[in-house]
Coordinates of C-alpha atoms in Angstrom, one line a residue:
X1 CA 122.4 120.2 59.3
X2 CA 122.6 119.6 55.7
X3 CA 124.6 116.6 56.3
X4 CA 121.9 115.1 58.3
X5 CA 119.1 115.8 56.2
X6 CA 121.0 113.9 53.4
X7 CA 121.6 111.1 55.7
X8 CA 117.9 111.0 56.7
X9 CA 116.9 111.3 53.1
X10 CA 119.3 108.2 52.3
X11 CA 118.1 106.4 55.3
X12 CA 114.5 106.3 54.0
X13 CA 115.8 104.7 51.1
X14 CA 118.0 102.2 52.4
X15 CA 116.0 101.2 55.9
X16 CA 114.8 98.1 54.1
X17 CA 118.0 97.3 52.6
X18 CA 119.9 94.6 53.8
X19 CA 123.4 96.0 53.0
X20 CA 124.3 97.2 56.3
X21 CA 127.0 99.5 55.7
X22 CA 124.6 102.0 54.3
X23 CA 122.5 102.0 57.3
X24 CA 125.2 102.4 59.5
X25 CA 126.8 105.3 58.0
X26 CA 123.3 107.1 58.2
X27 CA 123.1 106.3 62.0
X28 CA 126.8 107.6 62.5
X29 CA 125.5 110.7 60.9
X30 CA 122.6 111.0 63.3
X31 CA 124.4 110.3 66.1
X32 CA 127.1 113.1 65.2
X33 CA 124.2 115.4 64.8
X34 CA 122.9 114.6 68.1
X35 CA 125.8 115.0 69.8
X36 CA 126.4 118.3 68.1
X37 CA 122.5 119.6 68.8
X38 CA 120.3 117.4 70.5
X39 CA 117.2 119.4 70.3
X40 CA 117.7 120.9 66.6
X41 CA 118.8 117.3 65.3
X42 CA 115.7 115.7 67.0
X43 CA 113.3 118.2 65.4
X44 CA 114.5 117.6 62.0
X45 CA 114.7 113.8 62.5
X46 CA 110.8 114.0 63.7
X47 CA 110.0 116.4 60.9
X48 CA 111.5 113.9 58.0
X49 CA 109.2 111.0 59.4
X50 CA 112.4 109.0 60.4
X51 CA 111.0 107.6 63.8
X52 CA 108.3 105.0 62.1
X53 CA 111.3 103.6 60.3
X54 CA 113.4 102.7 63.4
X55 CA 111.2 99.8 64.7
X56 CA 112.3 97.7 61.7
X57 CA 115.8 98.5 62.2
X58 CA 115.6 97.2 65.9
X59 CA 116.3 93.7 65.0
X60 CA 118.0 91.1 67.8
X61 CA 120.7 90.0 65.2
X62 CA 121.6 93.1 63.1
X63 CA 124.9 94.9 64.4
X64 CA 122.9 98.2 63.8
X65 CA 120.8 97.5 66.7
X66 CA 122.7 99.0 69.3
X67 CA 123.1 102.4 67.4
X68 CA 119.6 102.4 66.5
X69 CA 118.7 102.1 70.6
X70 CA 121.4 104.7 71.3
X71 CA 119.7 107.3 68.6
X72 CA 116.4 106.4 70.4
X73 CA 117.8 107.3 73.8
X74 CA 119.3 110.6 72.6
X75 CA 116.3 111.6 71.1
X76 CA 114.2 110.7 74.2
X77 CA 116.3 113.0 76.1
X78 CA 113.7 115.7 74.8
X79 CA 110.4 116.1 76.6
X80 CA 108.6 116.6 73.1
X81 CA 110.2 113.5 71.7
X82 CA 108.6 110.9 74.1
X83 CA 105.0 110.7 73.0
X84 CA 106.2 110.5 69.3
X85 CA 108.5 107.5 70.1
X86 CA 105.4 105.7 71.7
X87 CA 103.1 106.6 68.9
X88 CA 105.9 105.4 66.5
X89 CA 105.7 101.9 68.0
X90 CA 109.3 101.8 69.4
X91 CA 108.6 100.3 73.0
X92 CA 107.5 96.8 71.8
X93 CA 110.6 95.8 69.8
X94 CA 112.7 97.9 72.4
X95 CA 111.2 95.5 75.3
X96 CA 111.9 92.4 73.1
X97 CA 115.4 93.4 72.8
X98 CA 115.8 93.1 76.7
X99 CA 115.8 89.3 76.0
X100 CA 119.2 89.8 74.0
X101 CA 122.5 88.6 75.6
X102 CA 124.7 91.4 74.1
X103 CA 125.7 93.8 76.8
X104 CA 125.7 96.7 74.5
X105 CA 122.6 96.1 73.1
X106 CA 121.0 95.6 76.8
X107 CA 122.7 99.2 77.9
X108 CA 121.5 101.1 74.8
X109 CA 117.9 99.6 75.3
X110 CA 117.6 100.4 78.8
X111 CA 118.8 103.9 78.6
X112 CA 116.2 104.2 75.5
X113 CA 113.2 102.9 77.7
X114 CA 114.3 104.6 80.9
X115 CA 114.3 108.1 78.8
X116 CA 111.4 107.6 77.2
X117 CA 109.8 106.6 80.7
X118 CA 111.1 109.9 82.3
X119 CA 108.0 112.0 83.4
X120 CA 105.9 110.4 80.7
X121 CA 102.7 108.9 81.1
X122 CA 102.5 107.2 77.8
X123 CA 106.2 106.1 78.0
X124 CA 105.4 104.2 81.4
X125 CA 102.2 102.9 80.0
X126 CA 103.8 101.3 76.9
X127 CA 106.8 99.9 78.7
X128 CA 104.0 98.4 81.4
X129 CA 102.0 97.0 78.2
X130 CA 105.2 95.3 76.9
X131 CA 106.3 93.9 80.4
X132 CA 109.6 95.7 80.2
X133 CA 110.0 96.4 83.7
X134 CA 109.4 92.5 84.8
X135 CA 112.5 91.7 82.3
X136 CA 114.8 94.5 83.7
X137 CA 114.0 93.4 87.2
X138 CA 115.2 89.7 86.7
X139 CA 118.2 91.2 84.8
X140 CA 119.1 93.1 87.7
X141 CA 118.5 90.0 90.0
X142 CA 120.7 87.8 88.0
X143 CA 123.4 90.4 87.3
X144 CA 123.7 91.5 90.9
X145 CA 126.8 89.4 92.2
X146 CA 128.7 90.5 89.2
X147 CA 131.1 93.5 90.2
X148 CA 132.9 93.7 86.5
X149 CA 132.9 97.7 85.5
X150 CA 130.7 97.0 82.0
X151 CA 128.5 95.2 84.3
X152 CA 128.1 97.5 86.9
X153 CA 127.3 100.2 84.2
X154 CA 124.7 98.2 82.9
X155 CA 123.3 97.9 86.2
X156 CA 123.2 101.6 87.0
X157 CA 121.1 102.0 83.6
X158 CA 118.9 99.1 84.4
X159 CA 117.9 100.9 88.0
X160 CA 117.8 104.3 86.4
X161 CA 115.3 102.8 84.1
X162 CA 113.3 101.3 86.8
X163 CA 113.3 104.5 88.5
X164 CA 112.2 106.7 85.8
X165 CA 109.4 104.1 85.1
X166 CA 107.9 104.0 88.6
X167 CA 108.6 107.7 89.8
X168 CA 105.7 109.7 91.4
X169 CA 103.4 106.6 90.4
X170 CA 101.9 104.6 93.3
X171 CA 100.6 101.8 91.1
X172 CA 103.8 101.1 89.2
X173 CA 105.9 101.4 92.3
X174 CA 103.5 98.9 93.9
X175 CA 104.0 96.6 90.8
X176 CA 107.8 96.6 91.4
X177 CA 107.2 95.9 95.2
X178 CA 105.3 93.0 94.3
X179 CA 108.2 91.7 91.7
X180 CA 110.4 91.5 94.7
X181 CA 112.8 94.5 93.5
X182 CA 113.6 95.8 97.2
X183 CA 115.4 92.8 98.4
X184 CA 117.4 92.8 95.0
X185 CA 118.5 96.6 95.3
X186 CA 119.4 96.1 98.9
X187 CA 121.7 93.2 98.0
X188 CA 123.3 95.6 95.1
X189 CA 123.9 98.1 97.7
X190 CA 126.1 95.9 99.9
X191 CA 127.8 94.4 97.1
X192 CA 128.5 97.4 95.0
X193 CA 128.8 100.1 97.5
X194 CA 132.3 101.1 95.8
X195 CA 130.5 102.3 93.0
X196 CA 129.2 105.6 93.4
X197 CA 127.0 106.0 90.6
X198 CA 125.3 102.7 91.1
X199 CA 125.1 103.3 94.9
X200 CA 123.2 106.9 94.1
X201 CA 120.9 105.2 91.5
X202 CA 119.9 102.5 94.5
X203 CA 119.3 105.4 96.8
X204 CA 117.0 107.4 94.5
X205 CA 115.3 104.2 93.9
X206 CA 115.0 103.7 97.6
X207 CA 113.6 107.3 98.2
X208 CA 110.9 106.6 95.6
X209 CA 109.6 103.2 96.8
X210 CA 110.1 103.9 100.6
X211 CA 107.2 106.6 100.3
X212 CA 105.1 103.7 99.7
X213 CA 103.4 102.2 103.0
X214 CA 103.4 99.0 101.5
X215 CA 107.2 99.0 100.9
X216 CA 108.1 99.3 104.6
X217 CA 107.4 95.6 105.6
X218 CA 109.9 94.3 102.6
X219 CA 112.6 96.9 103.6
X220 CA 111.9 95.4 106.9
X221 CA 112.6 92.0 106.1
X222 CA 116.2 93.1 104.5
X223 CA 119.2 94.2 105.9
X224 CA 118.6 97.9 104.8
X225 CA 119.4 99.4 108.2
X226 CA 122.9 98.1 108.4
X227 CA 123.6 98.8 104.8
X228 CA 122.6 102.5 105.0
X229 CA 124.2 102.8 108.1
X230 CA 127.6 101.6 106.8
X231 CA 126.9 103.8 103.5
X232 CA 126.5 106.9 105.6
X233 CA 129.8 106.4 107.9
X234 CA 131.6 106.0 104.5
X235 CA 130.2 109.7 103.2
X236 CA 132.3 112.9 103.6
X237 CA 130.4 115.0 101.3
X238 CA 127.4 117.0 102.4
X239 CA 125.5 116.2 99.1
X240 CA 126.0 112.6 99.7
X241 CA 125.0 112.2 103.4
X242 CA 122.0 114.5 102.4
X243 CA 121.3 111.4 99.9
X244 CA 121.4 108.9 102.4
X245 CA 119.4 111.0 104.7
X246 CA 116.6 111.2 102.3
X247 CA 116.4 107.4 102.4
X248 CA 116.5 107.1 106.3
X249 CA 113.7 109.6 107.0
X250 CA 110.9 107.7 105.0
X251 CA 112.0 104.6 106.4
X252 CA 112.6 105.6 109.8
X253 CA 108.4 106.2 110.1
X254 CA 108.3 102.5 110.4
X255 CA 108.7 101.1 113.8
X256 CA 110.5 97.7 113.1
X257 CA 112.9 100.0 111.0
X258 CA 113.6 102.4 113.7
X259 CA 114.5 99.9 116.2
X260 CA 117.0 98.2 113.4
X261 CA 118.5 101.7 112.5
X262 CA 119.3 102.0 116.3
X263 CA 120.7 98.6 116.6
X264 CA 122.5 99.2 113.3
X265 CA 124.2 102.3 115.0
X266 CA 122.7 105.1 113.4
X267 CA 122.1 107.1 116.3
X268 CA 126.0 107.6 117.2
X269 CA 126.4 108.6 113.5
X270 CA 123.8 111.3 114.0
X271 CA 125.2 112.4 117.3
X272 CA 128.6 112.7 115.5
X273 CA 126.9 115.0 112.8
X274 CA 125.4 117.0 115.4
X275 CA 129.0 117.5 117.1
X276 CA 130.5 118.4 113.8
X277 CA 128.1 121.0 112.7
X278 CA 126.6 122.6 116.0
X279 CA 129.0 125.6 115.6
X280 CA 129.1 125.5 111.7
X281 CA 128.1 128.7 110.2
X282 CA 127.7 127.1 106.4
X283 CA 124.2 126.6 105.0
X284 CA 125.2 122.9 104.6
X285 CA 126.2 122.8 108.2
X286 CA 122.7 124.0 109.3
X287 CA 121.1 121.9 107.0
X288 CA 123.1 118.6 108.3
X289 CA 122.2 119.7 111.9
X290 CA 118.5 120.0 111.4
X291 CA 118.2 116.6 109.2
X292 CA 120.2 114.8 111.8
X293 CA 118.4 116.0 115.0
X294 CA 115.0 115.6 113.2
X295 CA 115.9 111.9 112.2
X296 CA 116.9 111.5 116.0
X297 CA 113.7 112.6 117.1
X298 CA 112.1 110.5 114.6
X299 CA 113.7 107.3 116.0
X300 CA 112.4 108.1 119.3
X301 CA 108.8 107.8 118.3
X302 CA 109.0 104.1 118.3
X303 CA 108.3 102.5 121.8
X304 CA 110.9 99.9 121.4
X305 CA 114.0 102.1 119.8
X306 CA 112.9 105.0 122.4
X307 CA 113.2 102.5 125.4
X308 CA 116.4 100.9 124.0
X309 CA 117.9 104.4 123.9
X310 CA 116.6 105.5 127.2
X311 CA 118.3 102.5 129.3
X312 CA 116.7 103.5 132.4
X313 CA 117.9 107.0 132.2
X314 CA 121.2 106.4 131.9
X315 CA 121.8 105.7 128.2
X316 CA 124.8 107.8 126.7
X317 CA 122.3 108.9 124.0
X318 CA 119.7 110.3 126.6
X319 CA 122.5 112.2 128.6
X320 CA 123.7 113.6 125.3
X321 CA 120.1 114.3 124.1
X322 CA 119.6 116.5 127.4
X323 CA 122.9 118.3 126.9
X324 CA 120.8 120.0 123.8
X325 CA 118.3 121.7 125.8
X326 CA 120.8 124.5 127.3
X327 CA 122.5 124.5 124.0
X328 CA 122.5 128.3 122.4
X329 CA 121.4 126.7 119.1
X330 CA 117.8 126.7 118.6
X331 CA 117.6 123.7 116.3
X332 CA 119.3 121.9 119.0
X333 CA 116.8 123.1 121.8
X334 CA 113.9 122.2 119.5
X335 CA 115.2 118.7 119.1
X336 CA 116.0 118.1 122.6
X337 CA 112.7 119.3 124.3
X338 CA 111.0 116.9 121.4
X339 CA 113.1 114.2 122.4
X340 CA 112.5 114.7 125.8
X341 CA 108.6 114.7 125.0
X342 CA 109.1 111.5 123.4
X343 CA 111.2 110.0 126.1
X344 CA 108.1 110.8 128.5
X345 CA 105.6 108.4 127.0
X346 CA 105.5 105.7 129.8
X347 CA 105.1 106.5 133.5
X348 CA 108.6 104.9 134.7
X349 CA 110.5 107.2 132.2
X350 CA 108.3 110.4 133.4
X351 CA 109.1 109.8 136.8
X352 CA 112.8 109.2 136.6
X353 CA 113.0 112.0 134.5
X354 CA 111.2 114.5 136.8
X355 CA 113.4 113.0 139.9
X356 CA 116.7 113.7 138.0
X357 CA 116.0 117.6 137.5
X358 CA 114.8 117.8 133.9
X359 CA 112.1 120.2 134.7
X360 CA 114.3 122.7 135.6
X361 CA 115.9 122.5 132.4
X362 CA 112.7 122.8 130.4
X363 CA 111.7 125.8 132.6
X364 CA 115.1 127.5 132.2
X365 CA 114.6 126.8 128.5
X366 CA 111.3 128.4 128.4
X367 CA 112.3 131.4 130.2
X368 CA 114.7 132.1 127.4
X369 CA 112.0 132.1 124.8
X370 CA 109.2 134.1 126.6
X371 CA 111.4 137.0 125.2
X372 CA 113.4 135.3 122.2
X373 CA 109.9 133.9 121.3
X374 CA 110.8 131.1 119.3
X375 CA 107.4 129.5 118.6
X376 CA 108.6 125.7 117.8
X377 CA 110.7 125.7 120.7
X378 CA 108.0 127.1 123.1
X379 CA 105.6 124.3 121.7
X380 CA 108.1 121.6 121.9
X381 CA 109.1 122.2 125.6
X382 CA 105.5 122.6 126.6
X383 CA 104.8 119.3 125.0
X384 CA 107.2 117.8 127.2
X385 CA 106.2 119.3 130.4
X386 CA 102.6 118.1 129.6
X387 CA 104.0 114.3 129.2
X388 CA 106.1 114.6 132.2
X389 CA 103.1 115.9 134.3
X390 CA 100.6 112.9 133.1
X391 CA 102.1 110.3 136.4
X392 CA 100.2 111.2 139.6
X393 CA 103.4 111.4 141.6
X394 CA 104.9 113.9 139.4
X395 CA 102.2 116.8 139.5
X396 CA 103.0 118.1 143.1
X397 CA 106.6 118.0 142.3
X398 CA 106.1 119.8 139.1
X399 CA 104.0 122.5 140.9
X400 CA 106.5 123.1 143.4
X401 CA 109.1 123.5 140.8
X402 CA 106.9 126.5 139.6
X403 CA 105.9 124.8 136.5
X404 CA 102.4 126.6 136.6
X405 CA 104.3 130.1 137.1
X406 CA 106.4 129.7 133.9
X407 CA 103.5 128.3 131.7
X408 CA 101.2 131.1 132.7
X409 CA 103.9 133.3 131.0
X410 CA 102.9 132.3 127.7
X411 CA 99.2 133.2 128.2
X412 CA 100.0 136.4 126.0
X413 CA 101.0 133.9 123.1
X414 CA 98.8 134.6 119.8
X415 CA 100.2 131.5 118.3
X416 CA 97.5 128.6 118.5
X417 CA 100.0 125.5 118.7
X418 CA 101.6 127.3 121.7
X419 CA 97.9 128.1 123.1
X420 CA 96.9 124.2 123.1
X421 CA 99.8 123.1 124.5
X422 CA 99.9 125.3 127.5
X423 CA 96.2 124.4 128.1
X424 CA 96.9 120.9 128.1
X425 CA 99.9 121.3 130.3
X426 CA 97.8 123.3 133.0
X427 CA 95.2 120.7 132.9
X428 CA 97.4 118.0 133.4
X429 CA 99.3 119.6 136.1
X430 CA 96.0 120.3 138.0
X431 CA 94.2 116.7 137.9
X432 CA 93.6 115.5 141.4
X433 CA 95.7 118.5 142.8
X434 CA 93.1 120.8 144.3
X435 CA 95.2 123.3 146.0
X436 CA 96.7 124.3 142.3
X437 CA 93.2 124.1 141.0
X438 CA 92.0 126.5 143.5
X439 CA 95.1 128.9 143.0
X440 CA 94.7 128.7 139.0
X441 CA 90.6 128.9 139.1
X442 CA 90.7 132.3 141.2
X443 CA 93.2 133.8 138.8
X444 CA 91.0 136.2 136.9
X445 CA 93.3 136.9 133.8
X446 CA 93.8 133.3 133.3
X447 CA 89.7 132.4 133.6
X448 CA 89.2 135.7 131.3
X449 CA 91.7 134.3 128.8
X450 CA 89.9 130.7 128.9
X451 CA 86.7 132.4 128.5
X452 CA 88.1 134.2 125.1
X453 CA 89.7 131.0 123.6
X454 CA 86.3 129.0 124.4
X455 CA 85.2 131.2 121.3
X456 CA 88.2 130.2 119.3
X457 CA 86.3 128.7 116.7
X458 CA 89.2 129.0 113.7
X459 CA 90.9 126.4 116.3
X460 CA 89.1 123.7 117.3
X461 CA 91.8 122.2 119.7
X462 CA 92.4 125.7 121.3
X463 CA 88.5 126.0 121.9
X464 CA 88.3 122.2 123.2
X465 CA 91.2 122.3 125.5
X466 CA 89.8 125.9 127.0
X467 CA 86.6 124.3 127.7
X468 CA 88.1 121.2 129.5
X469 CA 90.4 123.4 131.5
X470 CA 87.8 125.6 132.8
X471 CA 85.8 122.5 133.6
X472 CA 89.0 121.0 135.1
X473 CA 89.4 124.1 137.6
X474 CA 85.9 123.5 138.7
X475 CA 86.2 119.8 139.1
X476 CA 89.4 119.3 140.8
X477 CA 89.3 122.5 143.3
X478 CA 85.3 122.0 144.1
X479 CA 85.9 125.4 145.3
X480 CA 83.2 128.0 145.7
X481 CA 85.7 130.9 144.9
X482 CA 86.6 129.3 141.6
X483 CA 83.0 128.8 140.6
X484 CA 82.4 132.5 141.2
X485 CA 85.5 133.5 139.5
X486 CA 84.0 131.2 136.3
X487 CA 80.8 133.1 136.9
X488 CA 81.9 136.3 136.8
X489 CA 84.4 135.6 133.6
X490 CA 81.0 134.5 131.6
X491 CA 82.6 131.0 131.3
X492 CA 79.1 129.3 132.4
X493 CA 77.7 129.5 129.2
X494 CA 80.6 127.8 127.5
X495 CA 80.2 124.5 129.7
X496 CA 76.7 124.4 129.0
X497 CA 77.9 124.4 125.3
X498 CA 80.5 121.9 126.0
X499 CA 77.7 119.6 127.4
X500 CA 76.6 119.2 123.9
X501 CA 80.2 118.4 122.5
X502 CA 80.4 115.2 120.0
X503 CA 83.2 113.7 122.6
X504 CA 81.2 111.9 125.3
X505 CA 84.5 112.6 127.6
X506 CA 84.1 116.3 127.3
X507 CA 80.3 116.0 127.6
X508 CA 80.8 114.4 131.1
X509 CA 83.7 117.1 132.2
X510 CA 81.2 119.5 131.6
X511 CA 78.1 118.2 133.3
X512 CA 80.2 117.3 136.4
X513 CA 81.4 120.9 136.4
X514 CA 77.9 122.4 136.1
X515 CA 76.8 120.0 138.8
X516 CA 79.0 121.4 141.2
X517 CA 78.5 125.0 140.2
X518 CA 74.7 124.2 140.7
X519 CA 75.6 122.5 143.9
X520 CA 78.0 125.2 145.3
X521 CA 76.3 128.7 144.3
X522 CA 73.0 128.0 142.5
X523 CA 71.9 131.8 142.9
X524 CA 74.6 133.4 141.2
X525 CA 74.7 131.4 137.9
X526 CA 70.7 131.2 137.6
X527 CA 70.7 133.8 135.0
X528 CA 73.4 132.3 132.9
X529 CA 71.9 128.6 133.4
X530 CA 68.5 130.3 132.0
X531 CA 70.4 132.4 129.0
X532 CA 72.5 129.3 127.8
X533 CA 69.3 127.0 128.0
X534 CA 70.7 124.7 130.4
X535 CA 67.4 122.7 131.0
X536 CA 66.8 122.3 127.2
X537 CA 70.3 120.9 126.6
X538 CA 69.5 118.3 129.5
X539 CA 66.3 117.4 128.2
X540 CA 67.8 116.4 124.7
X541 CA 70.7 114.5 126.6
X542 CA 68.1 112.6 128.6
X543 CA 65.9 112.1 125.4
X544 CA 68.6 110.7 123.1
X545 CA 68.9 107.2 123.2
X546 CA 72.9 107.4 121.9
X547 CA 73.7 109.2 125.2
X548 CA 76.0 107.2 127.4
X549 CA 74.9 105.9 130.6
X550 CA 77.4 108.5 132.4
X551 CA 75.8 111.4 130.5
X552 CA 72.3 110.1 131.8
X553 CA 73.3 110.0 135.3
X554 CA 75.0 113.5 135.4
X555 CA 72.5 115.0 133.8
X556 CA 69.7 113.6 136.2
X557 CA 72.1 114.6 138.9
X558 CA 72.1 118.4 137.6
X559 CA 68.4 118.4 137.1
X560 CA 68.0 117.6 140.6
X561 CA 70.7 120.3 141.6
X562 CA 68.8 122.9 139.6
X563 CA 65.4 122.0 141.1
X564 CA 65.7 124.7 144.1
X565 CA 65.9 127.5 141.5
X566 CA 62.5 129.0 140.8
X567 CA 62.8 129.7 137.2
X568 CA 64.9 126.7 136.3
X569 CA 62.4 124.9 138.3
X570 CA 59.5 126.3 136.2
X571 CA 61.5 125.4 133.0
X572 CA 61.9 121.6 134.2
X573 CA 58.2 121.5 135.0
X574 CA 57.5 123.1 131.1
X575 CA 59.4 120.4 129.6
X576 CA 57.7 117.3 131.0
X577 CA 61.1 115.9 132.4
X578 CA 58.9 113.1 134.5
X579 CA 58.0 111.5 131.4
X580 CA 61.8 111.2 130.1
X581 CA 62.7 110.2 133.7
X582 CA 60.5 107.5 134.0
X583 CA 61.3 105.7 130.8
X584 CA 65.0 105.7 132.1
X585 CA 63.7 103.6 135.3
X586 CA 63.8 100.2 133.2
X587 CA 67.5 101.2 131.7
X588 CA 69.7 98.2 131.8
X589 CA 72.6 100.3 133.7
X590 CA 71.6 99.9 137.4
X591 CA 73.3 103.2 138.3
X592 CA 71.2 105.0 136.0
X593 CA 68.0 103.2 136.7
X594 CA 68.4 103.8 140.2
X595 CA 69.2 107.6 139.9
X596 CA 65.9 108.1 137.6
X597 CA 64.2 106.4 140.5
X598 CA 65.5 109.3 142.9
X599 CA 64.9 112.1 140.3
X600 CA 61.3 110.8 139.4
X601 CA 60.6 111.3 143.3
X602 CA 62.3 114.6 143.5
X603 CA 60.3 116.1 140.3
X604 CA 57.1 114.6 141.7
X605 CA 57.7 116.1 145.2
X606 CA 58.7 119.4 143.9
X607 CA 55.8 119.4 141.0

């Protein structure tokens, strides 16, 4: 360290000297000390006030310049040195050096700027102000075709510099995207695919930029899909594959790129990874299996990419994914069920899948998980069944296959995501299926559980679906027995509350169900109606100008239906319903105005 102190003292004296040899020997000593113990040497250089001397030494024509830039690059490896480098005014002269034609100057300058920008807001701001990123982006573009080793080394440094400059900074990433960096980097990946360091730097840069939504359009206009798939096929090491995966995942969120990746053959690569790792016990095998199968499911979220892989239910990819469901590997079971849920996004696919026996595979999977209890697999399999149950022609087939019975086994689940999906599946199944609605609606345990979940205020989704299923059981069965089961289970008050929901569809479903309760068995729910302030709720719905025509219509139907009950009749009279209803005779919706006339007659006749 004594030598360094002497050299630094000497540098203070000779830095303005034109004798380059004196300066060079001081610089050599500094580089040696930094190589020996970077942190200690950096502190010494800072303490002795050397940083403010360096801008003057960064002269474009000087032979010392590459060494000075190298010293700055080494100093800036330390976090505590980055702000002092900015404060010493090093960025403007470094940015000027980016216009040099000397390869070594460019290399060391790129390193220095890249290290100063690393995790440093001050560094990035100063480089931004000096216009450094723009110059570097232009260099990369003009040098991109050159495959000489020295040039590839420079390109690697420049890519690294842009990466450090923009990492985790949306506005700087957007700036690079606007400069057109993405198409240039994609070209680099294709031309220099044999250069590991440069390829990795491109991948990390892609990973940064791909997180930004505005980048996806630019990526989609390049051949990034082909390049990444080609690169993926070349990799044999786990870490290298993971690097490509990390870029593929954010890019595959874009539907256009999903299709490009499918067309470029990514799916075949993923299936191969799955086949190679499914029986592996190493940590990296488990990680690769998860990444590959998750990415496969993500590709199926795009309508076009999904349909291309479905191929009318005859696609080899679709068949392979089906074979995952009976697998003993939970990750594959999960991916298989999620893939089926994604394939089941249009009626044609759903009908084909039910006709070819997929329901049985899903039920067997669920049966295995009643005991094993893997929540993610339960959730995925229920999602698939719910989607498959949407087409009307599938409902009776699925009910005959025993779907409702298997789904009911999960009523004991304490996991809200599973509760939510099982409710949605049952609701889909009974839509227009009177017999099934009657059977489920008279199942006391189910109704009891629905009433309990109608109060799950911490889980709005479960609460909403419970209410909707309760209403659906009544609406689709139109059965007195179901109505009585719901009344005995304490469900009426929840349906009244549901009528005040902010969602019109839920309001309407509740009003129709309440209308059926009143029409089928008014005596039994009378006290529940009074206790839940039904009449007051209906008055609000009719008085509220924002209520949709269907809500007003069904509210009036319900008013007429409850008039047969003495206590409810009294409440109707006390709230002056006639005033509200008579105004609705002039409603622009003809159905509403007609029902208002009928309701007014009923109210007048029974007043």
